[in-house]
Amino acid sequence: MADAIYEPEPAAIELGSVLDALSDPMRLRMVAELHARGEVICRTLGPAEMPKSTRSHHLKVLREAGLTRTRVEGTERHVRLRYTCLENRFPGLLESVLKAAAS
Amino acid sequence: MADAIYEPEPAAIELGSVLDALSDPMRLRMVAELHARGEVICRTLGPAEMPKSTRSHHLKVLREAGLTRTRVEGTERHVRLRYTCLENRFPGLLESVLKAAAS
DNA sequence: TCGTATGTTCGATCCTAATCGAACCTTACC
DNA sequence: GGTAAGGTTCGATTAGGATCGAACATACGA
């Protein structure tokens, strides 16, 4: 379906890319949803009426920023937050953002 | 020199605005510099060769997002981080960002 | 009062990113 | 193989923001 799925190694995750990814309201919402729901099938993430090309775009930004990991399962993509990885790289960052987004 | 300086009250600070303000590389750098230097004169913040209209723009975004406070001193503006205020509103957020930016 | 220094605002330009339909690719299933 | 479903990529459009010069406003000092 696609070429190699690029995901940065923990050490390669950049603060600027993470902040940039989180600065979009829709992506922030998707990240919060991933945190609440755990691993999720791509198609079920975000507003149901969102066009799949738009969803694919946002997930690509999140993945390339190092925020999510994607697992191929048949024709589906299973997506989850790289929570522990992010916490190791930037301690407290994702935790505080998620707590702030929940309130 | 200017009209009323708008700065949001602590409770009115929004996560989206903060993330958006921090997602710009130049503003992130300015925030890190403010953290390192404490209160500074507007004109001395950021690259010396930055046009003052650009500097003024970035400081406006930071101020309206709730990240900085501006104090008028004669013809100058003294700027500082609203660190404690931000920590109260979004615990751990600014701290983790600054720590990440420093590394 | 006249100039000078500090910032702000305005307006124009330019660039990036968000959005989304259409075409395409891969897998599953018959 | 044929078809359908899940996602990706491409291309075009559009909106928003970064940048910066120029004009303006304010405060201070000669």
mmCIF file of N, CA and C in Angstrom, chain B:
data_model
loop_
_atom_site.group_PDB
_atom_site.id
_atom_site.type_symbol
_atom_site.label_atom_id
_atom_site.label_comp_id
_atom_site.label_asym_id
_atom_site.label_seq_id
_atom_site.Cartn_x
_atom_site.Cartn_y
_atom_site.Cartn_z
ATOM 1 N N MET B 1 2.363 55.830 23.590
ATOM 2 C CA MET B 1 2.930 55.129 22.454
ATOM 3 C C MET B 1 1.932 54.144 21.872
ATOM 4 N N ALA B 2 1.249 53.481 22.782
ATOM 5 C CA ALA B 2 0.291 52.507 22.270
ATOM 6 C C ALA B 2 -0.980 52.563 23.099
ATOM 7 N N ASP B 3 -1.969 51.845 22.641
ATOM 8 C CA ASP B 3 -3.203 51.765 23.394
ATOM 9 C C ASP B 3 -3.001 50.796 24.551
ATOM 10 N N ALA B 4 -4.092 50.361 25.137
ATOM 11 C CA ALA B 4 -4.008 49.428 26.242
ATOM 12 C C ALA B 4 -3.288 48.156 25.794
ATOM 13 N N ILE B 5 -2.407 47.692 26.664
ATOM 14 C CA ILE B 5 -1.679 46.463 26.369
ATOM 15 C C ILE B 5 -2.510 45.285 26.819
ATOM 16 N N TYR B 6 -2.960 44.505 25.871
ATOM 17 C CA TYR B 6 -3.796 43.373 26.229
ATOM 18 C C TYR B 6 -2.964 42.181 26.681
ATOM 19 N N GLU B 7 -3.294 41.689 27.839
ATOM 20 C CA GLU B 7 -2.693 40.448 28.340
ATOM 21 C C GLU B 7 -3.801 39.636 28.982
ATOM 22 N N PRO B 8 -3.961 38.396 28.561
ATOM 23 C CA PRO B 8 -5.052 37.594 29.097
ATOM 24 C C PRO B 8 -4.854 37.273 30.578
ATOM 25 N N GLU B 9 -5.951 37.203 31.304
ATOM 26 C CA GLU B 9 -5.871 36.765 32.694
ATOM 27 C C GLU B 9 -5.488 35.288 32.716
ATOM 28 N N PRO B 10 -4.913 34.839 33.810
ATOM 29 C CA PRO B 10 -4.458 33.444 33.899
ATOM 30 C C PRO B 10 -5.510 32.443 33.434
ATOM 31 N N ALA B 11 -6.729 32.606 33.886
ATOM 32 C CA ALA B 11 -7.771 31.638 33.530
ATOM 33 C C ALA B 11 -8.133 31.698 32.053
ATOM 34 N N ALA B 12 -7.810 32.819 31.420
ATOM 35 C CA ALA B 12 -8.194 33.002 30.021
ATOM 36 C C ALA B 12 -7.118 32.506 29.051
ATOM 37 N N ILE B 13 -6.007 32.063 29.577
ATOM 38 C CA ILE B 13 -4.931 31.560 28.718
ATOM 39 C C ILE B 13 -5.344 30.217 28.124
ATOM 40 N N GLU B 14 -5.271 30.145 26.803
ATOM 41 C CA GLU B 14 -5.718 28.931 26.122
ATOM 42 C C GLU B 14 -4.544 28.084 25.630
ATOM 43 N N LEU B 15 -4.713 26.792 25.784
ATOM 44 C CA LEU B 15 -3.651 25.862 25.387
ATOM 45 C C LEU B 15 -3.299 26.013 23.916
ATOM 46 N N GLY B 16 -4.308 26.115 23.081
ATOM 47 C CA GLY B 16 -4.072 26.234 21.646
ATOM 48 C C GLY B 16 -3.244 27.455 21.299
ATOM 49 N N SER B 17 -3.542 28.564 21.929
ATOM 50 C CA SER B 17 -2.797 29.794 21.666
ATOM 51 C C SER B 17 -1.348 29.667 22.114
ATOM 52 N N VAL B 18 -1.156 29.025 23.249
ATOM 53 C CA VAL B 18 0.204 28.839 23.774
ATOM 54 C C VAL B 18 1.020 27.948 22.833
ATOM 55 N N LEU B 19 0.425 26.846 22.428
ATOM 56 C CA LEU B 19 1.133 25.929 21.526
ATOM 57 C C LEU B 19 1.417 26.592 20.192
ATOM 58 N N ASP B 20 0.460 27.362 19.735
ATOM 59 C CA ASP B 20 0.641 28.058 18.468
ATOM 60 C C ASP B 20 1.781 29.075 18.566
ATOM 61 N N ALA B 21 1.817 29.782 19.675
ATOM 62 C CA ALA B 21 2.874 30.769 19.874
ATOM 63 C C ALA B 21 4.236 30.088 19.933
ATOM 64 N N LEU B 22 4.294 28.950 20.598
ATOM 65 C CA LEU B 22 5.576 28.248 20.769
ATOM 66 C C LEU B 22 6.013 27.488 19.519
ATOM 67 N N SER B 23 5.091 27.279 18.602
ATOM 68 C CA SER B 23 5.415 26.458 17.435
ATOM 69 C C SER B 23 6.266 27.203 16.410
ATOM 70 N N ASP B 24 6.370 28.500 16.548
ATOM 71 C CA ASP B 24 7.257 29.251 15.648
ATOM 72 C C ASP B 24 8.682 29.235 16.202
ATOM 73 N N PRO B 25 9.654 28.854 15.388
ATOM 74 C CA PRO B 25 11.044 28.701 15.851
ATOM 75 C C PRO B 25 11.603 29.982 16.464
ATOM 76 N N MET B 26 11.305 31.111 15.847
ATOM 77 C CA MET B 26 11.834 32.364 16.367
ATOM 78 C C MET B 26 11.240 32.693 17.731
ATOM 79 N N ARG B 27 9.947 32.460 17.861
ATOM 80 C CA ARG B 27 9.311 32.743 19.159
ATOM 81 C C ARG B 27 9.779 31.780 20.231
ATOM 82 N N LEU B 28 9.983 30.525 19.859
ATOM 83 C CA LEU B 28 10.492 29.557 20.831
ATOM 84 C C LEU B 28 11.861 30.001 21.325
ATOM 85 N N ARG B 29 12.661 30.487 20.407
ATOM 86 C CA ARG B 29 13.987 30.985 20.779
ATOM 87 C C ARG B 29 13.891 32.191 21.711
ATOM 88 N N MET B 30 12.949 33.076 21.410
ATOM 89 C CA MET B 30 12.782 34.264 22.240
ATOM 90 C C MET B 30 12.318 33.884 23.645
ATOM 91 N N VAL B 31 11.440 32.890 23.725
ATOM 92 C CA VAL B 31 10.962 32.437 25.034
ATOM 93 C C VAL B 31 12.113 31.836 25.840
ATOM 94 N N ALA B 32 12.930 31.039 25.166
ATOM 95 C CA ALA B 32 14.078 30.443 25.847
ATOM 96 C C ALA B 32 15.031 31.537 26.328
ATOM 97 N N GLU B 33 15.180 32.551 25.502
ATOM 98 C CA GLU B 33 16.075 33.653 25.873
ATOM 99 C C GLU B 33 15.515 34.427 27.074
ATOM 100 N N LEU B 34 14.216 34.618 27.069
ATOM 101 C CA LEU B 34 13.575 35.301 28.196
ATOM 102 C C LEU B 34 13.758 34.502 29.478
ATOM 103 N N HIS B 35 13.681 33.195 29.358
ATOM 104 C CA HIS B 35 13.860 32.345 30.531
ATOM 105 C C HIS B 35 15.278 32.451 31.064
ATOM 106 N N ALA B 36 16.230 32.549 30.153
ATOM 107 C CA ALA B 36 17.635 32.599 30.554
ATOM 108 C C ALA B 36 18.027 33.973 31.082
ATOM 109 N N ARG B 37 17.433 35.017 30.515
ATOM 110 C CA ARG B 37 17.878 36.374 30.833
ATOM 111 C C ARG B 37 16.995 37.110 31.815
ATOM 112 N N GLY B 38 15.802 36.588 32.049
ATOM 113 C CA GLY B 38 14.882 37.313 32.925
ATOM 114 C C GLY B 38 14.258 38.472 32.196
ATOM 115 N N GLU B 39 13.958 39.543 32.911
ATOM 116 C CA GLU B 39 13.322 40.690 32.250
ATOM 117 C C GLU B 39 14.320 41.383 31.340
ATOM 118 N N VAL B 40 13.876 41.628 30.125
ATOM 119 C CA VAL B 40 14.779 42.254 29.161
ATOM 120 C C VAL B 40 14.077 43.420 28.471
ATOM 121 N N ILE B 41 14.878 44.285 27.904
ATOM 122 C CA ILE B 41 14.322 45.367 27.097
ATOM 123 C C ILE B 41 13.991 44.806 25.718
ATOM 124 N N CYS B 42 12.812 45.104 25.279
ATOM 125 C CA CYS B 42 12.291 44.601 24.007
ATOM 126 C C CYS B 42 13.330 44.599 22.900
ATOM 127 N N ARG B 43 13.964 45.709 22.740
ATOM 128 C CA ARG B 43 14.919 45.900 21.639
ATOM 129 C C ARG B 43 16.095 44.926 21.684
ATOM 130 N N THR B 44 16.360 44.358 22.853
ATOM 131 C CA THR B 44 17.526 43.475 22.992
ATOM 132 C C THR B 44 17.164 41.993 22.869
ATOM 133 N N LEU B 45 15.899 41.724 22.593
ATOM 134 C CA LEU B 45 15.464 40.326 22.527
ATOM 135 C C LEU B 45 15.545 39.779 21.101
ATOM 136 N N GLY B 46 16.111 38.607 20.968
ATOM 137 C CA GLY B 46 16.237 37.983 19.654
ATOM 138 C C GLY B 46 17.433 38.514 18.896
ATOM 139 N N PRO B 47 17.554 38.102 17.640
ATOM 140 C CA PRO B 47 18.695 38.519 16.825
ATOM 141 C C PRO B 47 18.722 40.035 16.677
ATOM 142 N N ALA B 48 19.898 40.618 16.819
ATOM 143 C CA ALA B 48 20.031 42.067 16.751
ATOM 144 C C ALA B 48 19.586 42.614 15.402
ATOM 145 N N GLU B 49 19.759 41.816 14.353
ATOM 146 C CA GLU B 49 19.459 42.305 13.006
ATOM 147 C C GLU B 49 17.982 42.138 12.649
ATOM 148 N N MET B 50 17.187 41.607 13.580
ATOM 149 C CA MET B 50 15.761 41.443 13.282
ATOM 150 C C MET B 50 15.074 42.807 13.205
ATOM 151 N N PRO B 51 14.312 43.045 12.141
ATOM 152 C CA PRO B 51 13.588 44.312 12.015
ATOM 153 C C PRO B 51 12.653 44.494 13.203
ATOM 154 N N LYS B 52 12.492 45.729 13.625
ATOM 155 C CA LYS B 52 11.707 45.932 14.836
ATOM 156 C C LYS B 52 10.240 45.633 14.623
ATOM 157 N N SER B 53 9.777 45.736 13.389
ATOM 158 C CA SER B 53 8.371 45.398 13.148
ATOM 159 C C SER B 53 8.142 43.903 13.319
ATOM 160 N N THR B 54 9.116 43.125 12.915
ATOM 161 C CA THR B 54 9.013 41.670 13.089
ATOM 162 C C THR B 54 9.084 41.314 14.569
ATOM 163 N N ARG B 55 10.003 41.925 15.275
ATOM 164 C CA ARG B 55 10.120 41.669 16.714
ATOM 165 C C ARG B 55 8.826 42.046 17.424
ATOM 166 N N SER B 56 8.300 43.189 17.066
ATOM 167 C CA SER B 56 7.064 43.655 17.688
ATOM 168 C C SER B 56 5.925 42.677 17.436
ATOM 169 N N HIS B 57 5.887 42.145 16.221
ATOM 170 C CA HIS B 57 4.856 41.171 15.876
ATOM 171 C C HIS B 57 4.946 39.922 16.749
ATOM 172 N N HIS B 58 6.138 39.367 16.861
ATOM 173 C CA HIS B 58 6.306 38.143 17.650
ATOM 174 C C HIS B 58 5.986 38.389 19.127
ATOM 175 N N LEU B 59 6.398 39.539 19.631
ATOM 176 C CA LEU B 59 6.126 39.828 21.035
ATOM 177 C C LEU B 59 4.636 40.014 21.282
ATOM 178 N N LYS B 60 3.942 40.518 20.277
ATOM 179 C CA LYS B 60 2.500 40.658 20.401
ATOM 180 C C LYS B 60 1.820 39.280 20.479
ATOM 181 N N VAL B 61 2.277 38.381 19.631
ATOM 182 C CA VAL B 61 1.705 37.024 19.648
ATOM 183 C C VAL B 61 1.962 36.359 21.001
ATOM 184 N N LEU B 62 3.180 36.497 21.495
ATOM 185 C CA LEU B 62 3.524 35.893 22.783
ATOM 186 C C LEU B 62 2.710 36.510 23.917
ATOM 187 N N ARG B 63 2.568 37.811 23.865
ATOM 188 C CA ARG B 63 1.847 38.511 24.927
ATOM 189 C C ARG B 63 0.374 38.145 24.927
ATOM 190 N N GLU B 64 -0.220 38.128 23.747
ATOM 191 C CA GLU B 64 -1.652 37.832 23.665
ATOM 192 C C GLU B 64 -1.957 36.362 23.939
ATOM 193 N N ALA B 65 -0.950 35.523 23.794
ATOM 194 C CA ALA B 65 -1.133 34.111 24.138
ATOM 195 C C ALA B 65 -1.011 33.915 25.645
ATOM 196 N N GLY B 66 -0.472 34.924 26.332
ATOM 197 C CA GLY B 66 -0.332 34.836 27.785
ATOM 198 C C GLY B 66 1.051 34.408 28.236
ATOM 199 N N LEU B 67 1.989 34.337 27.309
ATOM 200 C CA LEU B 67 3.325 33.862 27.657
ATOM 201 C C LEU B 67 4.217 34.930 28.262
ATOM 202 N N THR B 68 3.954 36.178 27.916
ATOM 203 C CA THR B 68 4.819 37.244 28.417
ATOM 204 C C THR B 68 4.011 38.391 28.999
ATOM 205 N N ARG B 69 4.697 39.180 29.817
ATOM 206 C CA ARG B 69 4.106 40.388 30.358
ATOM 207 C C ARG B 69 4.989 41.549 29.958
ATOM 208 N N THR B 70 4.369 42.665 29.603
ATOM 209 C CA THR B 70 5.126 43.815 29.145
ATOM 210 C C THR B 70 4.927 44.998 30.082
ATOM 211 N N ARG B 71 6.015 45.614 30.443
ATOM 212 C CA ARG B 71 5.985 46.751 31.348
ATOM 213 C C ARG B 71 6.554 47.961 30.613
ATOM 214 N N VAL B 72 5.846 49.070 30.674
ATOM 215 C CA VAL B 72 6.300 50.273 29.995
ATOM 216 C C VAL B 72 7.264 51.034 30.890
ATOM 217 N N GLU B 73 8.384 51.415 30.336
ATOM 218 C CA GLU B 73 9.408 52.148 31.094
ATOM 219 C C GLU B 73 9.956 53.247 30.187
ATOM 220 N N GLY B 74 9.346 54.411 30.286
ATOM 221 C CA GLY B 74 9.767 55.486 29.399
ATOM 222 C C GLY B 74 9.378 55.146 27.972
ATOM 223 N N THR B 75 10.334 55.180 27.096
ATOM 224 C CA THR B 75 10.026 54.838 25.702
ATOM 225 C C THR B 75 10.263 53.356 25.443
ATOM 226 N N GLU B 76 10.705 52.667 26.475
ATOM 227 C CA GLU B 76 11.045 51.258 26.289
ATOM 228 C C GLU B 76 9.952 50.321 26.779
ATOM 229 N N ARG B 77 10.060 49.094 26.328
ATOM 230 C CA ARG B 77 9.194 48.018 26.825
ATOM 231 C C ARG B 77 10.061 46.975 27.502
ATOM 232 N N HIS B 78 9.700 46.662 28.723
ATOM 233 C CA HIS B 78 10.419 45.604 29.420
ATOM 234 C C HIS B 78 9.554 44.358 29.391
ATOM 235 N N VAL B 79 10.128 43.266 28.927
ATOM 236 C CA VAL B 79 9.372 42.036 28.724
ATOM 237 C C VAL B 79 9.901 40.927 29.619
ATOM 238 N N ARG B 80 8.955 40.136 30.148
ATOM 239 C CA ARG B 80 9.383 38.961 30.910
ATOM 240 C C ARG B 80 8.383 37.840 30.749
ATOM 241 N N LEU B 81 8.860 36.639 31.019
ATOM 242 C CA LEU B 81 8.018 35.457 30.952
ATOM 243 C C LEU B 81 7.013 35.459 32.107
ATOM 244 N N ARG B 82 5.800 34.999 31.821
ATOM 245 C CA ARG B 82 4.824 34.793 32.901
ATOM 246 C C ARG B 82 4.941 33.352 33.381
ATOM 247 N N TYR B 83 6.099 33.034 33.883
ATOM 248 C CA TYR B 83 6.421 31.645 34.188
ATOM 249 C C TYR B 83 5.473 31.029 35.222
ATOM 250 N N THR B 84 5.389 31.669 36.366
ATOM 251 C CA THR B 84 4.548 31.122 37.441
ATOM 252 C C THR B 84 3.095 31.039 37.014
ATOM 253 N N CYS B 85 2.663 32.076 36.355
ATOM 254 C CA CYS B 85 1.288 32.114 35.870
ATOM 255 C C CYS B 85 1.008 30.940 34.928
ATOM 256 N N LEU B 86 1.924 30.707 34.016
ATOM 257 C CA LEU B 86 1.770 29.603 33.069
ATOM 258 C C LEU B 86 1.807 28.249 33.771
ATOM 259 N N GLU B 87 2.684 28.143 34.751
ATOM 260 C CA GLU B 87 2.797 26.870 35.472
ATOM 261 C C GLU B 87 1.522 26.571 36.256
ATOM 262 N N ASN B 88 0.900 27.621 36.755
ATOM 263 C CA ASN B 88 -0.364 27.416 37.468
ATOM 264 C C ASN B 88 -1.462 26.973 36.514
ATOM 265 N N ARG B 89 -1.445 27.580 35.345
ATOM 266 C CA ARG B 89 -2.503 27.290 34.379
ATOM 267 C C ARG B 89 -2.311 25.917 33.736
ATOM 268 N N PHE B 90 -1.105 25.664 33.282
ATOM 269 C CA PHE B 90 -0.787 24.390 32.623
ATOM 270 C C PHE B 90 0.463 23.783 33.262
ATOM 271 N N PRO B 91 0.301 23.131 34.392
ATOM 272 C CA PRO B 91 1.464 22.643 35.157
ATOM 273 C C PRO B 91 2.393 21.758 34.326
ATOM 274 N N GLY B 92 3.655 22.113 34.358
ATOM 275 C CA GLY B 92 4.660 21.286 33.695
ATOM 276 C C GLY B 92 4.902 21.627 32.241
ATOM 277 N N LEU B 93 4.005 22.373 31.650
ATOM 278 C CA LEU B 93 4.119 22.626 30.212
ATOM 279 C C LEU B 93 5.330 23.487 29.865
ATOM 280 N N LEU B 94 5.337 24.695 30.400
ATOM 281 C CA LEU B 94 6.435 25.607 30.068
ATOM 282 C C LEU B 94 7.769 25.054 30.569
ATOM 283 N N GLU B 95 7.722 24.460 31.738
ATOM 284 C CA GLU B 95 8.952 23.881 32.301
ATOM 285 C C GLU B 95 9.544 22.835 31.357
ATOM 286 N N SER B 96 8.694 21.935 30.868
ATOM 287 C CA SER B 96 9.198 20.870 30.002
ATOM 288 C C SER B 96 9.671 21.421 28.657
ATOM 289 N N VAL B 97 8.975 22.406 28.156
ATOM 290 C CA VAL B 97 9.379 23.005 26.885
ATOM 291 C C VAL B 97 10.738 23.694 27.020
ATOM 292 N N LEU B 98 10.905 24.433 28.108
ATOM 293 C CA LEU B 98 12.168 25.139 28.315
ATOM 294 C C LEU B 98 13.325 24.162 28.521
ATOM 295 N N LYS B 99 13.039 23.098 29.260
ATOM 296 C CA LYS B 99 14.078 22.100 29.469
ATOM 297 C C LYS B 99 14.447 21.432 28.137
ATOM 298 N N ALA B 100 13.429 21.162 27.350
ATOM 299 C CA ALA B 100 13.674 20.525 26.048
ATOM 300 C C ALA B 100 14.425 21.466 25.112
ATOM 301 N N ALA B 101 14.081 22.729 25.172
ATOM 302 C CA ALA B 101 14.721 23.711 24.285
ATOM 303 C C ALA B 101 16.174 23.933 24.671
ATOM 304 N N ALA B 102 16.471 23.712 25.932
ATOM 305 C CA ALA B 102 17.836 23.957 26.405
ATOM 306 C C ALA B 102 18.773 22.803 26.075
ATOM 307 N N SER B 103 18.181 21.638 25.786
ATOM 308 C CA SER B 103 19.030 20.466 25.553
ATOM 309 C C SER B 103 19.305 20.237 24.073
#
